[in-house]
N, C-alpha and C. Protein backbone atom coordinates (compact mmCIF):
# COMPACT_ATOMS: atom_id res chain seq x y z
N UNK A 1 37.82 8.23 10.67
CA UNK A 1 38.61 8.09 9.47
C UNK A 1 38.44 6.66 9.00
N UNK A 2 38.33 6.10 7.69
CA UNK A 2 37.35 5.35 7.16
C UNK A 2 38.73 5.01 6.25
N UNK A 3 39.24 3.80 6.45
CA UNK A 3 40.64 3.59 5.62
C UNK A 3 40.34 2.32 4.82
N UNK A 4 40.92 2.09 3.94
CA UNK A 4 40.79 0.81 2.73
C UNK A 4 39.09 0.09 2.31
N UNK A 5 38.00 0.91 2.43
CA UNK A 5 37.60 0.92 1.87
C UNK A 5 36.94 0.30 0.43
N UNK A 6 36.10 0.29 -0.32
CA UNK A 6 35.86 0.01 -1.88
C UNK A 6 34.25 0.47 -2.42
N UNK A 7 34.29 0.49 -3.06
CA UNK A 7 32.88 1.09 -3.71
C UNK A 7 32.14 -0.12 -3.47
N UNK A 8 30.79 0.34 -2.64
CA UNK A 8 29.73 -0.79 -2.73
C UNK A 8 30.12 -1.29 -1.18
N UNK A 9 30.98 -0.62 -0.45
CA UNK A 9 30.58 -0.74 1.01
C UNK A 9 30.34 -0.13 1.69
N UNK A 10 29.71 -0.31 2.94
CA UNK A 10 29.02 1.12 3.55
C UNK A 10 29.36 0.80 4.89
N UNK A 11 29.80 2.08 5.43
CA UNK A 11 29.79 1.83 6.99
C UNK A 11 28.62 2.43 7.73
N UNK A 12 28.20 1.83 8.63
CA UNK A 12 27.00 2.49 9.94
C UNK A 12 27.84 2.92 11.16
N UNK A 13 27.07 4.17 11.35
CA UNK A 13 27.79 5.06 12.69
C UNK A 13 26.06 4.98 13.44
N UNK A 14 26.68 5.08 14.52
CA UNK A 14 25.22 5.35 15.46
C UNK A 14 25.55 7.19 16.18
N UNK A 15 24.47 7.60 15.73
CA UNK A 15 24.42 9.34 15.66
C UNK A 15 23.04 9.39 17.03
N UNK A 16 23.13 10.14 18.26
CA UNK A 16 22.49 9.53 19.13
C UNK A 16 21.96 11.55 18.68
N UNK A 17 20.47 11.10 19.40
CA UNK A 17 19.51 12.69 19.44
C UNK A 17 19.00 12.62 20.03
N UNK A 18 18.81 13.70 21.23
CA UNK A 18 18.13 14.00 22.34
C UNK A 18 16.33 13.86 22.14
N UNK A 19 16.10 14.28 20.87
CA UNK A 19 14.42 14.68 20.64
C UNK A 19 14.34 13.82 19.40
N UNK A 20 13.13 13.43 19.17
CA UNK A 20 12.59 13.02 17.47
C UNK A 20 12.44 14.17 17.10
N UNK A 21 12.20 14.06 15.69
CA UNK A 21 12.04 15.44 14.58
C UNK A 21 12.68 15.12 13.62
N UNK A 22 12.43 16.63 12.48
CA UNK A 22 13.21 16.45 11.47
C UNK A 22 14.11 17.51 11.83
N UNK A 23 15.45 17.01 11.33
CA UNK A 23 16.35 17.91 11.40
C UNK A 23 17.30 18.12 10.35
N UNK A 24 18.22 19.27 9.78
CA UNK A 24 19.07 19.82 9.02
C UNK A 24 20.29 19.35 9.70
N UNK A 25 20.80 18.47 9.20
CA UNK A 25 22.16 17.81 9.20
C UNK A 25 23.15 18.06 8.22
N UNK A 26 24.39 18.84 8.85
CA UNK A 26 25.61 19.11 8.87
C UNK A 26 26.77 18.07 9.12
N UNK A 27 27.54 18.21 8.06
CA UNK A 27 28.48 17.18 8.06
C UNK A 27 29.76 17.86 8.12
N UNK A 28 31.09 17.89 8.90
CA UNK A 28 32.00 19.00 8.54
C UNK A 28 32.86 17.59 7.74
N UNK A 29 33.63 17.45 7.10
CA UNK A 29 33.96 15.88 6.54
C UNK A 29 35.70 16.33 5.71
N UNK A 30 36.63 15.60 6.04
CA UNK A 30 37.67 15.57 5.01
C UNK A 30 37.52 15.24 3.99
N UNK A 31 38.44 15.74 3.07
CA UNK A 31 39.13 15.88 1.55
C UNK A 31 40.38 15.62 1.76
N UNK A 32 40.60 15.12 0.40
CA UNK A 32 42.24 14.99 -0.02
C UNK A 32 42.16 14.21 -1.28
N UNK A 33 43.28 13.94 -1.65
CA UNK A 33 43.70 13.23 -2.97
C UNK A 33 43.36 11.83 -3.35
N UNK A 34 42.89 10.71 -1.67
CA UNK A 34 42.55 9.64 -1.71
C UNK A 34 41.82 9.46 -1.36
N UNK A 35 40.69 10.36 -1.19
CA UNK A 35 39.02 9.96 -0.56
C UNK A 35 38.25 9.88 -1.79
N UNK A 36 37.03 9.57 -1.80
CA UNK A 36 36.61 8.71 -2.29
C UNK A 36 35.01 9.53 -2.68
N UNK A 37 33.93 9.45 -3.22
CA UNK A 37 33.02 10.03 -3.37
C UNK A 37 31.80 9.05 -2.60
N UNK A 38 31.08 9.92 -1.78
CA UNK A 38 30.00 8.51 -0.94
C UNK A 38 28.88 9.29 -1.21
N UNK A 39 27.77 8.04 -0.47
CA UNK A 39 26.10 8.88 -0.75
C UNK A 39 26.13 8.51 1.27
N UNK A 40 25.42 9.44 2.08
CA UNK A 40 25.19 9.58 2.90
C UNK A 40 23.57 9.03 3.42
N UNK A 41 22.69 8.42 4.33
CA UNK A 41 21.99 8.61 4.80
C UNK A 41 21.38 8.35 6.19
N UNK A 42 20.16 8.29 6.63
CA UNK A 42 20.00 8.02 7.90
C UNK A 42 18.69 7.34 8.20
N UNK A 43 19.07 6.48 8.99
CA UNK A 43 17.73 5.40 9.37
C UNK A 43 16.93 5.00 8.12
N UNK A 44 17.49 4.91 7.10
CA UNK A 44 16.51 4.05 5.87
C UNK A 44 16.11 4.67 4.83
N UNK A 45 16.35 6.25 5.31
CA UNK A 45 15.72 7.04 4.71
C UNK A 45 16.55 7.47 2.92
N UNK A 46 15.95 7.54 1.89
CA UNK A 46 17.01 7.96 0.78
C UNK A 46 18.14 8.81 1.18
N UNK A 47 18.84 8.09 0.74
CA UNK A 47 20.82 8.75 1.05
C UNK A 47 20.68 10.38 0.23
N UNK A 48 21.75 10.77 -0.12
CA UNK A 48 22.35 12.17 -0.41
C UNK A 48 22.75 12.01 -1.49
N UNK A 49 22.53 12.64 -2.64
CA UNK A 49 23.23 12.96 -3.94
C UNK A 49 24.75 12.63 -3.59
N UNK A 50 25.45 12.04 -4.35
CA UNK A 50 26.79 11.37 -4.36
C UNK A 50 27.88 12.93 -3.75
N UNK A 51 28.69 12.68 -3.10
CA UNK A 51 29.36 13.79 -2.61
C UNK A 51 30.96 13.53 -2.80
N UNK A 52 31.62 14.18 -3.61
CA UNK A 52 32.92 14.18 -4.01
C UNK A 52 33.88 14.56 -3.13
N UNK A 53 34.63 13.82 -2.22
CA UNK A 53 35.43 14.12 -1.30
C UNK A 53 37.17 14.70 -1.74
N UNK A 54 36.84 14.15 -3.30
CA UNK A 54 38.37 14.81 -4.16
C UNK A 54 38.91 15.76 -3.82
N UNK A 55 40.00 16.14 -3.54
CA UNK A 55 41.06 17.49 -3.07
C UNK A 55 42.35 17.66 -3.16
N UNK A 56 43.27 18.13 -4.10
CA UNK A 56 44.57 18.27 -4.11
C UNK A 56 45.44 18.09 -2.71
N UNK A 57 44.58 19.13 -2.01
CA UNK A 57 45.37 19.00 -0.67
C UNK A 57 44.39 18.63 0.61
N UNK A 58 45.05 18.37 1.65
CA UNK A 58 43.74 17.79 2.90
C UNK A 58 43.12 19.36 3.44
N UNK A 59 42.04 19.01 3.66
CA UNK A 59 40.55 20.04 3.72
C UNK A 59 39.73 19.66 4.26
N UNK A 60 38.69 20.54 4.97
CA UNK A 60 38.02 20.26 5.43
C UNK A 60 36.75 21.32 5.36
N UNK A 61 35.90 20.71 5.46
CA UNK A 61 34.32 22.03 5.08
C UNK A 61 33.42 21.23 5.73
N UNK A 62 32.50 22.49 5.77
CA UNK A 62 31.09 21.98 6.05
C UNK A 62 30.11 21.55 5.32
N UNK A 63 29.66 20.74 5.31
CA UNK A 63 28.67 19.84 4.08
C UNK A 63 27.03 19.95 4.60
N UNK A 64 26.25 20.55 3.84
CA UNK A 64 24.56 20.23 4.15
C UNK A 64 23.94 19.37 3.75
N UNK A 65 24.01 18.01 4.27
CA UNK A 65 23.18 16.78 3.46
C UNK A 65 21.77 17.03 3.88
N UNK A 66 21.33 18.07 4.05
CA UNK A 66 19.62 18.36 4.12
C UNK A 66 19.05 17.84 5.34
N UNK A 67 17.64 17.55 4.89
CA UNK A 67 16.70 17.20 5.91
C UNK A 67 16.37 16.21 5.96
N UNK A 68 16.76 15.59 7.46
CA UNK A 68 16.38 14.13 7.91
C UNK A 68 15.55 13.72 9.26
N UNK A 69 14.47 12.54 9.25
CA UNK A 69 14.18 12.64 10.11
C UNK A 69 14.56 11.84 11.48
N UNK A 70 15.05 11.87 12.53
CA UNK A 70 15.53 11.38 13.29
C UNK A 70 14.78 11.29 14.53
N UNK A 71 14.87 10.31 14.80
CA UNK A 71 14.25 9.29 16.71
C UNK A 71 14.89 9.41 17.83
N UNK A 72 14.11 9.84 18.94
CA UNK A 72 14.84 10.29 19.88
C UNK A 72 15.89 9.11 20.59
N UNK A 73 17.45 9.02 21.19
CA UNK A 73 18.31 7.88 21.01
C UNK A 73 19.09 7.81 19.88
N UNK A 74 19.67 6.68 19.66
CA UNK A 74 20.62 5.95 18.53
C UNK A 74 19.72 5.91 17.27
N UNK A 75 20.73 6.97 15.80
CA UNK A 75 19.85 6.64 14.98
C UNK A 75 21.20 6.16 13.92
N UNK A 76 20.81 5.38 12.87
CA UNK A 76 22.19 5.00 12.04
C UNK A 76 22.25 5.47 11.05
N UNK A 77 23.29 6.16 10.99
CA UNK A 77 23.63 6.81 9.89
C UNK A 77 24.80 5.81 8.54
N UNK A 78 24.64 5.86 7.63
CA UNK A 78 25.10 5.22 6.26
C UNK A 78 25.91 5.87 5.56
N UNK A 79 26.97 5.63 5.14
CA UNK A 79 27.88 5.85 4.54
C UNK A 79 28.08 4.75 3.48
N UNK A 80 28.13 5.33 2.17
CA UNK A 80 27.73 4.29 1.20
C UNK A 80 28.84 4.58 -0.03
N UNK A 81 30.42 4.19 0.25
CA UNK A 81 31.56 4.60 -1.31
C UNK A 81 30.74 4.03 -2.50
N UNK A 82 30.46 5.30 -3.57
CA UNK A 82 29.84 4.91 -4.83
C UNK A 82 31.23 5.04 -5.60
N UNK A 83 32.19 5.29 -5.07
CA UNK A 83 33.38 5.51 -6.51
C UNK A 83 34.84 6.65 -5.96
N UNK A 84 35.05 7.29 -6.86
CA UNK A 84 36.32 8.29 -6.91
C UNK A 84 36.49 9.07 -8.23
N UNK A 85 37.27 9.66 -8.44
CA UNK A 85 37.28 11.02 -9.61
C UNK A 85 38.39 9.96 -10.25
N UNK A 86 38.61 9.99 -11.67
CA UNK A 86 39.16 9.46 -11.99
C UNK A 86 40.96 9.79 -11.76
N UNK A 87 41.18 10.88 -11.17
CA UNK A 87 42.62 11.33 -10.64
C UNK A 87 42.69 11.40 -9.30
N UNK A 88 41.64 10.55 -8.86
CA UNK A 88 42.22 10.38 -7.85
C UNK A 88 43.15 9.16 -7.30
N UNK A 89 43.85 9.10 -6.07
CA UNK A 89 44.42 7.36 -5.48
C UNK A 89 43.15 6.73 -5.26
N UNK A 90 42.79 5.92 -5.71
CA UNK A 90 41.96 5.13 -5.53
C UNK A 90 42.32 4.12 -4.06
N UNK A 91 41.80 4.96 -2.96
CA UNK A 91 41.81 4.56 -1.61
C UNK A 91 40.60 4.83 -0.92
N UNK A 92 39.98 5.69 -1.54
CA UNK A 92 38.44 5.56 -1.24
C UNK A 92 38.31 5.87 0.20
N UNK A 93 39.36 6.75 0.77
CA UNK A 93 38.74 7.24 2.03
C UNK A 93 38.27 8.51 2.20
N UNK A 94 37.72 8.40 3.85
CA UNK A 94 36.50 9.02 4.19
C UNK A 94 36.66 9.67 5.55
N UNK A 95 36.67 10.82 6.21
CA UNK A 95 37.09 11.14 7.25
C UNK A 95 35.72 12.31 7.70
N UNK A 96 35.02 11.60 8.89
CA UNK A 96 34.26 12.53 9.54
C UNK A 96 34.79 13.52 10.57
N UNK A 97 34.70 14.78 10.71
CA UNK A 97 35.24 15.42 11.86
C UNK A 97 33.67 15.80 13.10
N UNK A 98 32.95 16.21 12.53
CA UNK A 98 31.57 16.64 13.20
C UNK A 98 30.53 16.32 12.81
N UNK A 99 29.41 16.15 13.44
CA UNK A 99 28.06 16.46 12.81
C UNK A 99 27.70 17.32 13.69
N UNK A 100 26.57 18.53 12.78
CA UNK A 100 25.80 19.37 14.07
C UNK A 100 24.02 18.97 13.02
N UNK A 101 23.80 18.74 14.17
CA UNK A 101 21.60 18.47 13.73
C UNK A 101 21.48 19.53 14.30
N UNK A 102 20.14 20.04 13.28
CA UNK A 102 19.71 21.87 13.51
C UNK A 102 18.31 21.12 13.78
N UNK A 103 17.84 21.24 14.57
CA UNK A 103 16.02 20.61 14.64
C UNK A 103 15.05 21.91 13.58
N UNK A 104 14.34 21.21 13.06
CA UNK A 104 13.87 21.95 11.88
C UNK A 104 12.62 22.66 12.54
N UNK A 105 11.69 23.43 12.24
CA UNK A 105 10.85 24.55 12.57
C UNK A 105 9.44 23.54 12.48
């Protein structure tokens, strides 16, 4: 959970993987009224189309930020606040619950 926040900062998580490859990365991620919209990515690679975390009420889903390629060990993942909906609290948070990596074919 990713609290006070602002657009134009990014946090790094270290996301550890048994194998290199490319893989289909799953994000399960909170919503609510004061999160914030971010671009996602990993090890350098171009981030994720901006993702709107906006929600009347707290929620939670599963998110497909696609295909990435990842090194076997610690890889860093990016979290990058580009903004908020304009109704939203401007608190700009961010709450991870899971990731699952699908190793790709």
């Amino acid at each position: 959970w990713w609290r006070d926040g602002k657009p134009g900062d990014k946090l790094v998580l270290e996301v550890p993987s048994a194998e290199a490859g490319k893989y289909r990365v799953r994000a399960n991620l909170t919503k609510a009224v004061d999160y914030g919209t971010v671009r996602i990515g990993f090890n350098d690679q171009p981030p994720t189309e901006p993702i709107d975390r906006f929600n009347r009420g707290v929620a939670h889903d599963l998110i497909d930020l696609g295909e990435f390629t990842l090194q076997k060990g610690p890889n860093r993942m990016t979290v990058e606040i580009v903004g908020a909906r304009p109704e939203a609290v401007k608190k700009y948070m961010f709450g991870l619950d899971y990731l699952r990596l699908e190793k790709s074919p």
